[in-house]
PDB file of C-alpha atoms and ligand atoms in Angstrom:
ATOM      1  CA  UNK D   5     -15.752 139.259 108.182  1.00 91.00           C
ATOM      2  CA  UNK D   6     -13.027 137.646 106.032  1.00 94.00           C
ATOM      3  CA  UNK D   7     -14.068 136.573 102.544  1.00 95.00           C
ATOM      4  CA  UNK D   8     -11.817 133.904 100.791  1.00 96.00           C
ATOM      5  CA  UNK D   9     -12.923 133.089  97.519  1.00 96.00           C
ATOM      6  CA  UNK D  10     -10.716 130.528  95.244  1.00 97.00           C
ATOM      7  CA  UNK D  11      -7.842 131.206  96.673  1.00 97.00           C
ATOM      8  CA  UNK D  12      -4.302 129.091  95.871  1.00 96.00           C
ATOM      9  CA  UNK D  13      -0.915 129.491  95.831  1.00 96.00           C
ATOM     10  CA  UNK D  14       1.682 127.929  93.236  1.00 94.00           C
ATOM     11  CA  UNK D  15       5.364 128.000  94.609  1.00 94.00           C
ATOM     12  CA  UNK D  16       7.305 129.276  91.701  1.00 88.00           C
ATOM     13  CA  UNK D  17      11.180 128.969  90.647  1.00 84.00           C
ATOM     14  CA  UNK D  18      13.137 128.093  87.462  1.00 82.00           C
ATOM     15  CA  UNK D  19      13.510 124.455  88.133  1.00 83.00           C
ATOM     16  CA  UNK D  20       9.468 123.676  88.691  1.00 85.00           C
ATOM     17  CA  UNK D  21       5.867 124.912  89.816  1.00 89.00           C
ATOM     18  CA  UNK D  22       4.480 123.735  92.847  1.00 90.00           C
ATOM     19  CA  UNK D  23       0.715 123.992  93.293  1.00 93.00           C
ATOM     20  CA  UNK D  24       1.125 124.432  97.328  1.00 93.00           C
ATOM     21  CA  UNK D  25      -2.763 125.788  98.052  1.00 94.00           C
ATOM     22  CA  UNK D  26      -6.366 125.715  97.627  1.00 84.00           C
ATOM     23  CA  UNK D  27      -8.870 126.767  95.714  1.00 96.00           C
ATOM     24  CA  UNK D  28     -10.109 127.380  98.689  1.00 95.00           C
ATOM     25  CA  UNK D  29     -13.362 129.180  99.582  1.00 96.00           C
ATOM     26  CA  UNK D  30     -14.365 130.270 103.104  1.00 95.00           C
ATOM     27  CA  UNK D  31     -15.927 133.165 105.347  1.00 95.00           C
ATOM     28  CA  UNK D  32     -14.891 133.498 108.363  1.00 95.00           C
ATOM     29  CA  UNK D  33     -17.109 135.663 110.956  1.00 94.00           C
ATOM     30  CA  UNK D  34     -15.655 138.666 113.170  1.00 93.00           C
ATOM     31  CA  UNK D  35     -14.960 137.217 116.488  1.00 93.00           C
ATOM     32  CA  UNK D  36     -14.495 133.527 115.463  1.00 95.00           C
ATOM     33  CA  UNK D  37     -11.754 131.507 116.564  1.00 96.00           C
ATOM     34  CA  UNK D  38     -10.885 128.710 113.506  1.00 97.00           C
ATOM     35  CA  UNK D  39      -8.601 125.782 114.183  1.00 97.00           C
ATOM     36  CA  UNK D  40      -6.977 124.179 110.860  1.00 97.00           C
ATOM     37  CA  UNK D  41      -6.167 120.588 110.996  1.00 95.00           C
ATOM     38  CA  UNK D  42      -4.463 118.797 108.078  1.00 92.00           C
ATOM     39  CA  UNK D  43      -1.539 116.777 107.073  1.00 90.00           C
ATOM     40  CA  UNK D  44       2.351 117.403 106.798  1.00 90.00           C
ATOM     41  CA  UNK D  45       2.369 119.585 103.577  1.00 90.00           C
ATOM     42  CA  UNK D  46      -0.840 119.956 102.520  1.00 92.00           C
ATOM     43  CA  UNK D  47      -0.411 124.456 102.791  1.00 94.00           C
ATOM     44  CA  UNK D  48      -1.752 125.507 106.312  1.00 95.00           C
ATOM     45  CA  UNK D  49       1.411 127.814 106.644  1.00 94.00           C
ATOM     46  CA  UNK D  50       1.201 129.073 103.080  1.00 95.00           C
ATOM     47  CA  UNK D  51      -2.120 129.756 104.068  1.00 96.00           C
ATOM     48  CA  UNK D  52      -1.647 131.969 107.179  1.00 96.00           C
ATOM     49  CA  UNK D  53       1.399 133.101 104.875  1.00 95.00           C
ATOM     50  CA  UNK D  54      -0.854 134.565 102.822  1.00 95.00           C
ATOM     51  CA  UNK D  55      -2.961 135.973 105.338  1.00 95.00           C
ATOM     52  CA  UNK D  56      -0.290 137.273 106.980  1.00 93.00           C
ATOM     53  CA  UNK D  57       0.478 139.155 103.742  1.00 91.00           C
ATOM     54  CA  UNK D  58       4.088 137.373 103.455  1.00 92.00           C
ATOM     55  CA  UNK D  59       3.071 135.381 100.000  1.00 93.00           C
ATOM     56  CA  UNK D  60       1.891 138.408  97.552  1.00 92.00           C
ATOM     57  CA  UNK D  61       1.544 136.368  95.136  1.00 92.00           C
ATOM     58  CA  UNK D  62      -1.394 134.496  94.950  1.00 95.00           C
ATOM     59  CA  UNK D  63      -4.526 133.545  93.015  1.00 95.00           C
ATOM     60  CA  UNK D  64      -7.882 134.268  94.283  1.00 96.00           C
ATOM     61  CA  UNK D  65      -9.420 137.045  96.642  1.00 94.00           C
ATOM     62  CA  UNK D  66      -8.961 137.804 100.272  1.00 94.00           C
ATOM     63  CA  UNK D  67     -11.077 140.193 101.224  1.00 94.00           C
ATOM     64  CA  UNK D  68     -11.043 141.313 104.956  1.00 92.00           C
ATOM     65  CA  UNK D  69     -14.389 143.855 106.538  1.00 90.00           C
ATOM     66  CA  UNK D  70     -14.649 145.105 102.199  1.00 87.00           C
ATOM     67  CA  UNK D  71     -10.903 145.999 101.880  1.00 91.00           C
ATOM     68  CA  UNK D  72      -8.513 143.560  99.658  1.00 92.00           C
ATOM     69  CA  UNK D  73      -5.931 141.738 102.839  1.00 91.00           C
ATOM     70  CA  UNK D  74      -3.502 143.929 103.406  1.00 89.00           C
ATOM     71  CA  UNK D  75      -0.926 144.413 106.188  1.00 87.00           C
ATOM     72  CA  UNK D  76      -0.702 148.075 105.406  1.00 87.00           C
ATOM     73  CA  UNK D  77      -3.998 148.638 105.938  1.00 88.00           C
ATOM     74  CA  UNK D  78      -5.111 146.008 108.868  1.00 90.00           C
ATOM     75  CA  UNK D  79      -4.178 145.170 111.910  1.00 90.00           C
ATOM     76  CA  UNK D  80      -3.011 141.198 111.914  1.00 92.00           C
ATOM     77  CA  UNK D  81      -0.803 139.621 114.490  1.00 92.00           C
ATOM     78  CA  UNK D  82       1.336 136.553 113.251  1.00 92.00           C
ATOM     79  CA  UNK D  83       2.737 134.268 115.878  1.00 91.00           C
ATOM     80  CA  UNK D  84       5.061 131.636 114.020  1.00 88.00           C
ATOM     81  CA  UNK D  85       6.056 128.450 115.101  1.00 83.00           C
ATOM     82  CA  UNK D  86       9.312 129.687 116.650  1.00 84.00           C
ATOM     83  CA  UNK D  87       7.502 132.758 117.990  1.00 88.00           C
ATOM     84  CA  UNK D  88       9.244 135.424 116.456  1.00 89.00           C
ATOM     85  CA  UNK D  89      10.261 137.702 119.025  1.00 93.00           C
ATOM     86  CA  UNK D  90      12.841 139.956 117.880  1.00 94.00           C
ATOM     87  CA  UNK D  91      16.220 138.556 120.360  1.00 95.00           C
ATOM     88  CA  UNK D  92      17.766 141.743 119.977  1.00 96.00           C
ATOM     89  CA  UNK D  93      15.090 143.347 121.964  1.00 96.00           C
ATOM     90  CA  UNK D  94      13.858 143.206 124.849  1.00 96.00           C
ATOM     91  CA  UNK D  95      10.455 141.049 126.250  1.00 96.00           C
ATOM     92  CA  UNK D  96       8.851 144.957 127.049  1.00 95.00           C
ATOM     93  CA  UNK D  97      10.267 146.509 123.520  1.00 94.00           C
ATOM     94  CA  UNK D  98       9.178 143.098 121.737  1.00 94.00           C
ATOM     95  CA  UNK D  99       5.694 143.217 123.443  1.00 93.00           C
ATOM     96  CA  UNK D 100       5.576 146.758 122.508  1.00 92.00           C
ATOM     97  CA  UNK D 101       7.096 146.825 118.923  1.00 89.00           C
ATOM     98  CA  UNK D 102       3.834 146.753 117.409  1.00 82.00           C
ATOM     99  CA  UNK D 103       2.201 150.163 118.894  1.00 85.00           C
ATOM    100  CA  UNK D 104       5.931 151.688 117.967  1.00 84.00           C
ATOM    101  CA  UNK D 105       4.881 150.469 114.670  1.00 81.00           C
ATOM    102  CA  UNK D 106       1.959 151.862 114.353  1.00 78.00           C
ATOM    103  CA  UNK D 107       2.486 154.853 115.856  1.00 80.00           C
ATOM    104  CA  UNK D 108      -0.100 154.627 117.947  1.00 80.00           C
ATOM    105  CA  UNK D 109       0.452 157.000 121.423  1.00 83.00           C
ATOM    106  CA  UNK D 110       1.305 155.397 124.798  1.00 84.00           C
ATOM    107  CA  UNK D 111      -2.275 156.698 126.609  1.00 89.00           C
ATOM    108  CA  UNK D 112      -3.273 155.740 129.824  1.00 91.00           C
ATOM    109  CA  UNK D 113      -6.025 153.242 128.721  1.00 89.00           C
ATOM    110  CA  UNK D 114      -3.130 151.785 126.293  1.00 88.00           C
ATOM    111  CA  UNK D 115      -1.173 151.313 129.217  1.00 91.00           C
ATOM    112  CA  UNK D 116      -3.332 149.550 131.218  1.00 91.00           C
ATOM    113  CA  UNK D 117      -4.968 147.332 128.558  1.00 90.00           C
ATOM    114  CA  UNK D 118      -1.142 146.359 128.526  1.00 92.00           C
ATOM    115  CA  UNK D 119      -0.369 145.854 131.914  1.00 93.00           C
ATOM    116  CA  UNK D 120      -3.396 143.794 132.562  1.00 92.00           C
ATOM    117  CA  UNK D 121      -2.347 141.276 129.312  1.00 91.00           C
ATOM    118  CA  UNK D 122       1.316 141.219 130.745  1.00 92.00           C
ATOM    119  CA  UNK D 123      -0.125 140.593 134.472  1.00 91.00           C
ATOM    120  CA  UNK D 124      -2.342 137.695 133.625  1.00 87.00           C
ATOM    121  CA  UNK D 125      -0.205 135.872 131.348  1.00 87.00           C
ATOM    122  CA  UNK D 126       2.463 135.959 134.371  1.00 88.00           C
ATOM    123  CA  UNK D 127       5.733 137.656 132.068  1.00 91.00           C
ATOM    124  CA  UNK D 128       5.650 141.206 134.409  1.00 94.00           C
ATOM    125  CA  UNK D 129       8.764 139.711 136.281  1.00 95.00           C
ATOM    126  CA  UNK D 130      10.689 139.073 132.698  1.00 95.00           C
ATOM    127  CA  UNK D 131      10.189 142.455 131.007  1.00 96.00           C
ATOM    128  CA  UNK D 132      13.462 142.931 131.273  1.00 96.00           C
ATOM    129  CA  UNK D 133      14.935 140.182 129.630  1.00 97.00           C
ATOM    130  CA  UNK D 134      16.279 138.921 126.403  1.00 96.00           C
ATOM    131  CA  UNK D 135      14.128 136.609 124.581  1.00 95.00           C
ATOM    132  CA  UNK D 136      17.371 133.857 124.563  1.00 95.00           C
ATOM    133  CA  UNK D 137      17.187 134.185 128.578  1.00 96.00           C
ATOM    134  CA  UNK D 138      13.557 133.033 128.521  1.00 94.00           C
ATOM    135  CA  UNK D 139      12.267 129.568 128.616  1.00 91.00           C
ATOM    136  CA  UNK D 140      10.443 127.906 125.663  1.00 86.00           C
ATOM    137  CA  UNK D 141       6.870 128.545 127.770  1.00 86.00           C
ATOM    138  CA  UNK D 142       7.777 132.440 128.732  1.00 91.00           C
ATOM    139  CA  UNK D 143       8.326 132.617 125.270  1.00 92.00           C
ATOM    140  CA  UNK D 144       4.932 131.320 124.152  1.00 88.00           C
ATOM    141  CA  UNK D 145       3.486 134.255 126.695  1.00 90.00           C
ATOM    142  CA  UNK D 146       5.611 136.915 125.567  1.00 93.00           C
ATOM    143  CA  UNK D 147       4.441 136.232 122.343  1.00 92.00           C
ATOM    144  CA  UNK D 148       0.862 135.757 123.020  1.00 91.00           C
ATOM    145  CA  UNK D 149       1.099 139.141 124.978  1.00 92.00           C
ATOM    146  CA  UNK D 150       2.644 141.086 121.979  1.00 92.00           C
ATOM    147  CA  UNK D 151       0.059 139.503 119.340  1.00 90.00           C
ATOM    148  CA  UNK D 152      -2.883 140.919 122.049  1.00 90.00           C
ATOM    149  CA  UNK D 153      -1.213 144.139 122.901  1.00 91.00           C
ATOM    150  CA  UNK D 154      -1.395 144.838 119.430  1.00 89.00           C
ATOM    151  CA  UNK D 155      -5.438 144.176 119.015  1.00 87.00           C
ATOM    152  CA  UNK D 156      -5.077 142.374 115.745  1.00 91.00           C
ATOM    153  CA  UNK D 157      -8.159 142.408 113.562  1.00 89.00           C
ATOM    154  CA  UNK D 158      -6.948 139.036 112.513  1.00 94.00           C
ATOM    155  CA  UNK D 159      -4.761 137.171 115.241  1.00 95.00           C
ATOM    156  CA  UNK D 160      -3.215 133.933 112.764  1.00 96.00           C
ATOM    157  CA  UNK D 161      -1.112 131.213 114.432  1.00 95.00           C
ATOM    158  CA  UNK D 162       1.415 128.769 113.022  1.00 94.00           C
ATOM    159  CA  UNK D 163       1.164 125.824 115.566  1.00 91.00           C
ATOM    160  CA  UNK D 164       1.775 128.008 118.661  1.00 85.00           C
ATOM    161  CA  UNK D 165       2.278 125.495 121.416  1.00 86.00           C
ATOM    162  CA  UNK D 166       3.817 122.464 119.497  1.00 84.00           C
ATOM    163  CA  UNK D 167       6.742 123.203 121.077  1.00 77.00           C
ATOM    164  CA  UNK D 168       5.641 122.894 124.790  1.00 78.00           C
ATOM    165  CA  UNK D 169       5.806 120.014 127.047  1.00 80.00           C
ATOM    166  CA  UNK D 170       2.326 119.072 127.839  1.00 81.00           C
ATOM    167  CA  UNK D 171       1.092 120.456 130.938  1.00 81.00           C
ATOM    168  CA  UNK D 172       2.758 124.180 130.064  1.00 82.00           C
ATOM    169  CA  UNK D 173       0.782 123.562 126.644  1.00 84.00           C
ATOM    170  CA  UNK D 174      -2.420 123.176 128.430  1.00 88.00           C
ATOM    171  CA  UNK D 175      -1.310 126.068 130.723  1.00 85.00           C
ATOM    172  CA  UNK D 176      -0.259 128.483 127.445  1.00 85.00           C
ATOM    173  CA  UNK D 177      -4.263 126.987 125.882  1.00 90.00           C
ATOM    174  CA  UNK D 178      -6.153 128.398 128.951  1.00 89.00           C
ATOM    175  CA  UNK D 179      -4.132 131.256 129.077  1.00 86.00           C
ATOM    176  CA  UNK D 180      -5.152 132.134 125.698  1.00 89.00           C
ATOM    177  CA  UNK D 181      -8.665 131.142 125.489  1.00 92.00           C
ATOM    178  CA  UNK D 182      -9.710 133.587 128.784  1.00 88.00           C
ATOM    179  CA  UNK D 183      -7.658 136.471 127.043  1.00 89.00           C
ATOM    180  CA  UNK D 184      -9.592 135.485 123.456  1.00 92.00           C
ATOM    181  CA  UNK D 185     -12.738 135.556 125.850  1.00 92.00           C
ATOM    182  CA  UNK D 186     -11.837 139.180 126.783  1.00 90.00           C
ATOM    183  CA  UNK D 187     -10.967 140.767 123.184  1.00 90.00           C
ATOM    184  CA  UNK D 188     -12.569 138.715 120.906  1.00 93.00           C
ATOM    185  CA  UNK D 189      -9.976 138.904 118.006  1.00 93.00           C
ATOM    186  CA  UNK D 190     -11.179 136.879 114.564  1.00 95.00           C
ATOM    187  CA  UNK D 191      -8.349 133.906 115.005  1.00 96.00           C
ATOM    188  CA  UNK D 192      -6.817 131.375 112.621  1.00 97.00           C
ATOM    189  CA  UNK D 193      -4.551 128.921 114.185  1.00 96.00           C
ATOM    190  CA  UNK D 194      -2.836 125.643 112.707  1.00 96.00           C
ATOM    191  CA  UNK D 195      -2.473 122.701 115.102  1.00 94.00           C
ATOM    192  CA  UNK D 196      -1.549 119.107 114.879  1.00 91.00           C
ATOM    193  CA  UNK D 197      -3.612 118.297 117.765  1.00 92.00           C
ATOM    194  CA  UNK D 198      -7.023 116.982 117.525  1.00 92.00           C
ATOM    195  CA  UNK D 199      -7.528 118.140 120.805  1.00 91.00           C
ATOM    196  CA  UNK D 200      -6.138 121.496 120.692  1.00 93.00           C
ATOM    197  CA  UNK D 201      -8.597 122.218 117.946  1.00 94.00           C
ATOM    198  CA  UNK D 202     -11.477 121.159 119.744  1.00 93.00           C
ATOM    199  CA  UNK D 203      -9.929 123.027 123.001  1.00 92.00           C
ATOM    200  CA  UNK D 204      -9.589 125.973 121.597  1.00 94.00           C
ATOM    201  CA  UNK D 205     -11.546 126.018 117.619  1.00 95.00           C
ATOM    202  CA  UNK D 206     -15.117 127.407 117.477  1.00 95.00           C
ATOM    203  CA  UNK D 207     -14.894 126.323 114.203  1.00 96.00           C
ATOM    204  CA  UNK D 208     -12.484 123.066 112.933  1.00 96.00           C
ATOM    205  CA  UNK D 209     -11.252 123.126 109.586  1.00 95.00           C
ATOM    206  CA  UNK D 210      -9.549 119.659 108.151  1.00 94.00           C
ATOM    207  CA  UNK D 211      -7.905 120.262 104.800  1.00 93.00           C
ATOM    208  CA  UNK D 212      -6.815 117.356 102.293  1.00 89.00           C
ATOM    209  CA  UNK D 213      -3.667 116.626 100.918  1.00 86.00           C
ATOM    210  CA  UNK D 214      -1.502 118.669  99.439  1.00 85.00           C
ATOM    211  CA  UNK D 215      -2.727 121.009  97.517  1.00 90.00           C
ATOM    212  CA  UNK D 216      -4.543 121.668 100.628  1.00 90.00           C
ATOM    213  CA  UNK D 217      -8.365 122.433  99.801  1.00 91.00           C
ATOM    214  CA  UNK D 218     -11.081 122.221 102.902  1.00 93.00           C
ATOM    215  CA  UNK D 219     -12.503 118.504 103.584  1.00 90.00           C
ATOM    216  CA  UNK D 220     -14.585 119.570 106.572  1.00 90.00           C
ATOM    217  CA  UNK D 221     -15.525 122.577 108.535  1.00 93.00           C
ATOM    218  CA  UNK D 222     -17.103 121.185 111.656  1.00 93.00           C
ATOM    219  CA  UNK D 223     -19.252 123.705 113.922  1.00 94.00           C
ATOM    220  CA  UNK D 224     -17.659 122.760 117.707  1.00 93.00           C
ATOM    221  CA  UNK D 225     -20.739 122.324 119.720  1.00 90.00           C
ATOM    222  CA  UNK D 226     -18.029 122.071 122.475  1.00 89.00           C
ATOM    223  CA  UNK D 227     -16.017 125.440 122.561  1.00 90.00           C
ATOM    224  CA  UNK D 228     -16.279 127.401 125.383  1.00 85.00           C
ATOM    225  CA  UNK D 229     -17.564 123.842 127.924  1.00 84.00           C
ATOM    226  CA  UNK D 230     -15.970 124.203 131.396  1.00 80.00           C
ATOM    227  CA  UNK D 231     -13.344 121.385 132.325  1.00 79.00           C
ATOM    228  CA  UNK D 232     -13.440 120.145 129.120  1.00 81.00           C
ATOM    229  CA  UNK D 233     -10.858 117.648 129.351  1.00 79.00           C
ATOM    230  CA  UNK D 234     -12.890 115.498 131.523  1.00 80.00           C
ATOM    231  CA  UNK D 235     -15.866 115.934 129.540  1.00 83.00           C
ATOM    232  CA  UNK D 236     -16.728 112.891 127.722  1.00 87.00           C
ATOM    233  CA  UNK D 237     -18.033 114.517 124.757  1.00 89.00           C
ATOM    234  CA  UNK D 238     -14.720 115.750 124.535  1.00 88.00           C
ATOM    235  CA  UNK D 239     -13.231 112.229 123.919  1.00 89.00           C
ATOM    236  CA  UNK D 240     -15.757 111.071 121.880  1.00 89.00           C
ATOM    237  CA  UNK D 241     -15.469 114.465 119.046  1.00 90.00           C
ATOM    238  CA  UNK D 242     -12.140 114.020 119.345  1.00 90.00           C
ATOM    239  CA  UNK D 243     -12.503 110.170 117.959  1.00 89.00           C
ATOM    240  CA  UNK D 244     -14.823 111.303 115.500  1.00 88.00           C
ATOM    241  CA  UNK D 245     -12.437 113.917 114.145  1.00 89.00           C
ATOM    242  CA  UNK D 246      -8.997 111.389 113.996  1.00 89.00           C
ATOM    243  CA  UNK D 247     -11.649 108.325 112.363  1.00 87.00           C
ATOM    244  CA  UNK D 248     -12.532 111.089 110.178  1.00 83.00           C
ATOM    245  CA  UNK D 249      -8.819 112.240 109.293  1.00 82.00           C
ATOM    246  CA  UNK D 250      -7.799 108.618 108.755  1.00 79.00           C
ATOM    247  CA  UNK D 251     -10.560 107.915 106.451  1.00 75.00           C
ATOM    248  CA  UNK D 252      -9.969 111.046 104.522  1.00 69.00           C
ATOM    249  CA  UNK D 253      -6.777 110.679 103.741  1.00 65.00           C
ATOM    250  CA  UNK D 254      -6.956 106.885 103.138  1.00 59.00           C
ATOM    251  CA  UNK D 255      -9.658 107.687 100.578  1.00 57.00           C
ATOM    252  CA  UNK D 256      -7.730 110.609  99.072  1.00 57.00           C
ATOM    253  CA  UNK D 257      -4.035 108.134  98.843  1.00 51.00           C
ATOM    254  CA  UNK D 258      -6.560 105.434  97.250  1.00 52.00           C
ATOM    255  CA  UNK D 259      -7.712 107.621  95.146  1.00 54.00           C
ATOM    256  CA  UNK D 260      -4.240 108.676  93.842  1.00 52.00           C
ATOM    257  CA  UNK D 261      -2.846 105.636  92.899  1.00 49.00           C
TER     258      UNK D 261
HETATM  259  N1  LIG W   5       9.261 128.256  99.392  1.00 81.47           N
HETATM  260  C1  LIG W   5       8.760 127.134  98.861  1.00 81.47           C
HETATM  261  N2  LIG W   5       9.074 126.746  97.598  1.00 81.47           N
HETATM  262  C2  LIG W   5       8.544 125.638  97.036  1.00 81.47           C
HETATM  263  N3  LIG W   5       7.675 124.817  97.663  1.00 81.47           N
HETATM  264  C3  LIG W   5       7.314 125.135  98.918  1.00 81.47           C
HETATM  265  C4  LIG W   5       7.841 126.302  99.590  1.00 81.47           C
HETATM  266  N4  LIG W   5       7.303 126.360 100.837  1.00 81.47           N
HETATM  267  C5  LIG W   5       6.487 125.280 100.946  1.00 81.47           C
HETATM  268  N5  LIG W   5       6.501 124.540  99.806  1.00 81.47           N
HETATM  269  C6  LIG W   5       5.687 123.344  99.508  1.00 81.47           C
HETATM  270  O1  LIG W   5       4.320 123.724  99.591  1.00 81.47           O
HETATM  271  C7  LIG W   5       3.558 122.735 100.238  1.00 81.47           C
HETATM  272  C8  LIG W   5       2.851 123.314 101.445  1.00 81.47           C
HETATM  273  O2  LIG W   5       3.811 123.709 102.431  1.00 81.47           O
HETATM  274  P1  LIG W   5       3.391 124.264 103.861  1.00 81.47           P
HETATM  275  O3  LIG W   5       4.628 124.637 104.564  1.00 81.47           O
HETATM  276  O4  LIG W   5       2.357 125.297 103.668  1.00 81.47           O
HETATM  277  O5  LIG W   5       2.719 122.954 104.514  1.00 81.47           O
HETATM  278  P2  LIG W   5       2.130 122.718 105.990  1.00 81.47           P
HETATM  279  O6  LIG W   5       0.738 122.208 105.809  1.00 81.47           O
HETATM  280  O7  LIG W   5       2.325 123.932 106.804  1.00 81.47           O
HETATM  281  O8  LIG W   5       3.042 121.515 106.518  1.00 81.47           O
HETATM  282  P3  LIG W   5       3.536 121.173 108.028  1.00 81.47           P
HETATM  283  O9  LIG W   5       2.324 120.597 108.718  1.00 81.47           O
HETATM  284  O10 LIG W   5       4.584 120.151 107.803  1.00 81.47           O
HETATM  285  O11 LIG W   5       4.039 122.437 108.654  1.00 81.47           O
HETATM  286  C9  LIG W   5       4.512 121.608 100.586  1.00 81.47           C
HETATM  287  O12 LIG W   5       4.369 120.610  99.603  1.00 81.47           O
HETATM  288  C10 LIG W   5       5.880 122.255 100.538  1.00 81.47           C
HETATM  289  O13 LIG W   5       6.861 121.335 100.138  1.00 81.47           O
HETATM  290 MG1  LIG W   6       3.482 124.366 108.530  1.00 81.47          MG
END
C-alpha cells in the first residue's frame, strides 16, 4: 500500500517560489494500476518525481508498505518520457542495469523470468544493439522490459507511449497490460489520453490546475474488458471523462478570474 497524505511540492530558487503540487491525499492499493489525467502543468511529473525519489524536497508524507518512500530502500522503476535507457549501453546491459544495481545474483529462475519478458515483448533479436540504433517503438519495449526485469514495487510512468504513432501505441498498451497481468506491480502512469487511461487505469485520477490537487478518482468498471476498443461502454466513459475535464477546468478558469 502507498499512503500519500498532504503532500506538495514548491519549486524553489532566488528569483521566486513556485507552488508546483498538491496537497494531495491518496492510497493507493498493492497491485493497482492508476492512470493520472490532468492539464499541461498542473504537477503529474513532479509527482512521479517525487515518487521516484528525484524531488527530496517536499512537504507531506509518502509512505510506501510502513517505510517513509525511499529509493534506497524500495524497489521503483521510472520510465520517463524519453525512456531513459542509458545510450552508452547496450539494450541487454540497459535491461539488466537494474539487477547489477542491486546486486542481486544472475540465478536460473532470474534468468528465465528475463528471457520470457524479453521474448514476449519481441526485443530478443536487438539485445545487441545501441539504444540510438533502435526505433522509437523498440525503445518503448526495451524500456518496458528493463522496468519489469527489475520487479519494481512501484512501476511509475511519465507518459510512456506519447511518443508512438498510433497503432505501435496500441501495440506497446497490450504489450504492457498482459505483462502487468502476469506480475502485478502497484503502477502510476501519466497520460494525455482519455483513452489510454481507461485502456490501461484500474483506477483514473484527473487532477486540477496547477497546483495540481485530485478532482476525481474514478473506479474503471472497464479495466481488464476484452476488445475494448469496440466496446461501446468504452466510448461512452471515455465522453464522460473529456465532458468532465472540460467542465472542470472551465469551472476552475471561471473561478480564477
Ligand atoms: N525545476 C522547476 N523549477 C520551477 N518550476 C518548475 C520546475 N519544474 C516544473 N516547474 C513548474 O511546476 C509546474 C508543474 O510542472 P510539471 O512538469 O510537473 O507539470 P506536468 O503536469 O507534468 O505538465 P505536462 O503535462 O506539460 O508534462 C509547472 O507550472 C512548471 O512550470
Ligand atoms: Mg509532465
Amino acid at each position: 500500500m502507498l499512503n500519500i497524505e498532504n503532500l506538495s511540492v514548491s519549486y524553489k530558487s532566488n528569483r521566486n517560489n513556485v507552488h508546483a503540487l498538491g496537497p494531495i491525499t491518496m492510497k493507493i492499493e498493492s497491485g493497482d494500476i492508476i492512470a493520472i489525467l490532468g492539464p499541461s502543468g498542473c504537477g503529474k511529473s513532479t509527482f512521479l518525481h517525487v515518487l521516484s525519489g528525484i524531488i527530496k524536497d517536499y512537504a507531506g508524507q509518502a509512505v510506501l508498505n510502513d517505510a517513509r518512500l525511499n529509493p534506497k530502500i524500495h524497489n521503483i522503476g521510472f520510465i520517463p518520457q524519453n525512456f531513459g535507457l542509458l545510450p552508452w549501453r547496450s539494450v541487454e546491459k540497459n535491461c539488466l542495469l537494474s539487477l547489477k544495481i542491486k546486486g542481486k545474483p544472475y540465478t536460473e529462475d532470474v534468468k528465465k523470468r528475463v528471457d520470457y519478458i524479453i521474448n514476449k515483448l519481441n526485443i530478443a533479436e536487438l539485445m545487441d544493439r545501441y539504444p540510438r540504433e533502435l526505433s522509437g517503438g523498440q525503445k518503448q519495449r526495451a524500456a518496458i522490459a528493463r522496468a519489469f526485469i527489475m520487479n519494481p514495487d512501484l512501476l511509475l510512468m511519465d507518459e510512456p507511449f506519447s511518443a508512438l504513432d498510433a497503432l505501435t501505441r496500441e501495440e506497446a498498451q497490450e504489450l504492457f497490460i498482459s505483462l502487468w497481468n502476469q506480475y502485478k506491480p502497484t503502477t502510476v502512469f501519466v497520460t494525455h489520453s482519455i483513452e489510454e487511461a481507461i485502456y490501461m487505469g484500474k483506477k483514473i485520477v484527473i487532477m486540477s490546475n496547477t497546483p495540481g490537487t485530485i478532482a476525481e478518482i474514478i473506479e474503471n468498471p472497464l479495466f481488464n474488458t476484452e476488445n475494448l476498443r469496440q466496446n461501446e461502454e468504452f466510448l461512452k466513459l471515455s465522453s464522460h471523462i473529456r465532458n468532465m475535464i472540460k467542465e472542470g477546468w472551465k469551472h476552475e478558469i471561471k473561478e480564477e478570474n
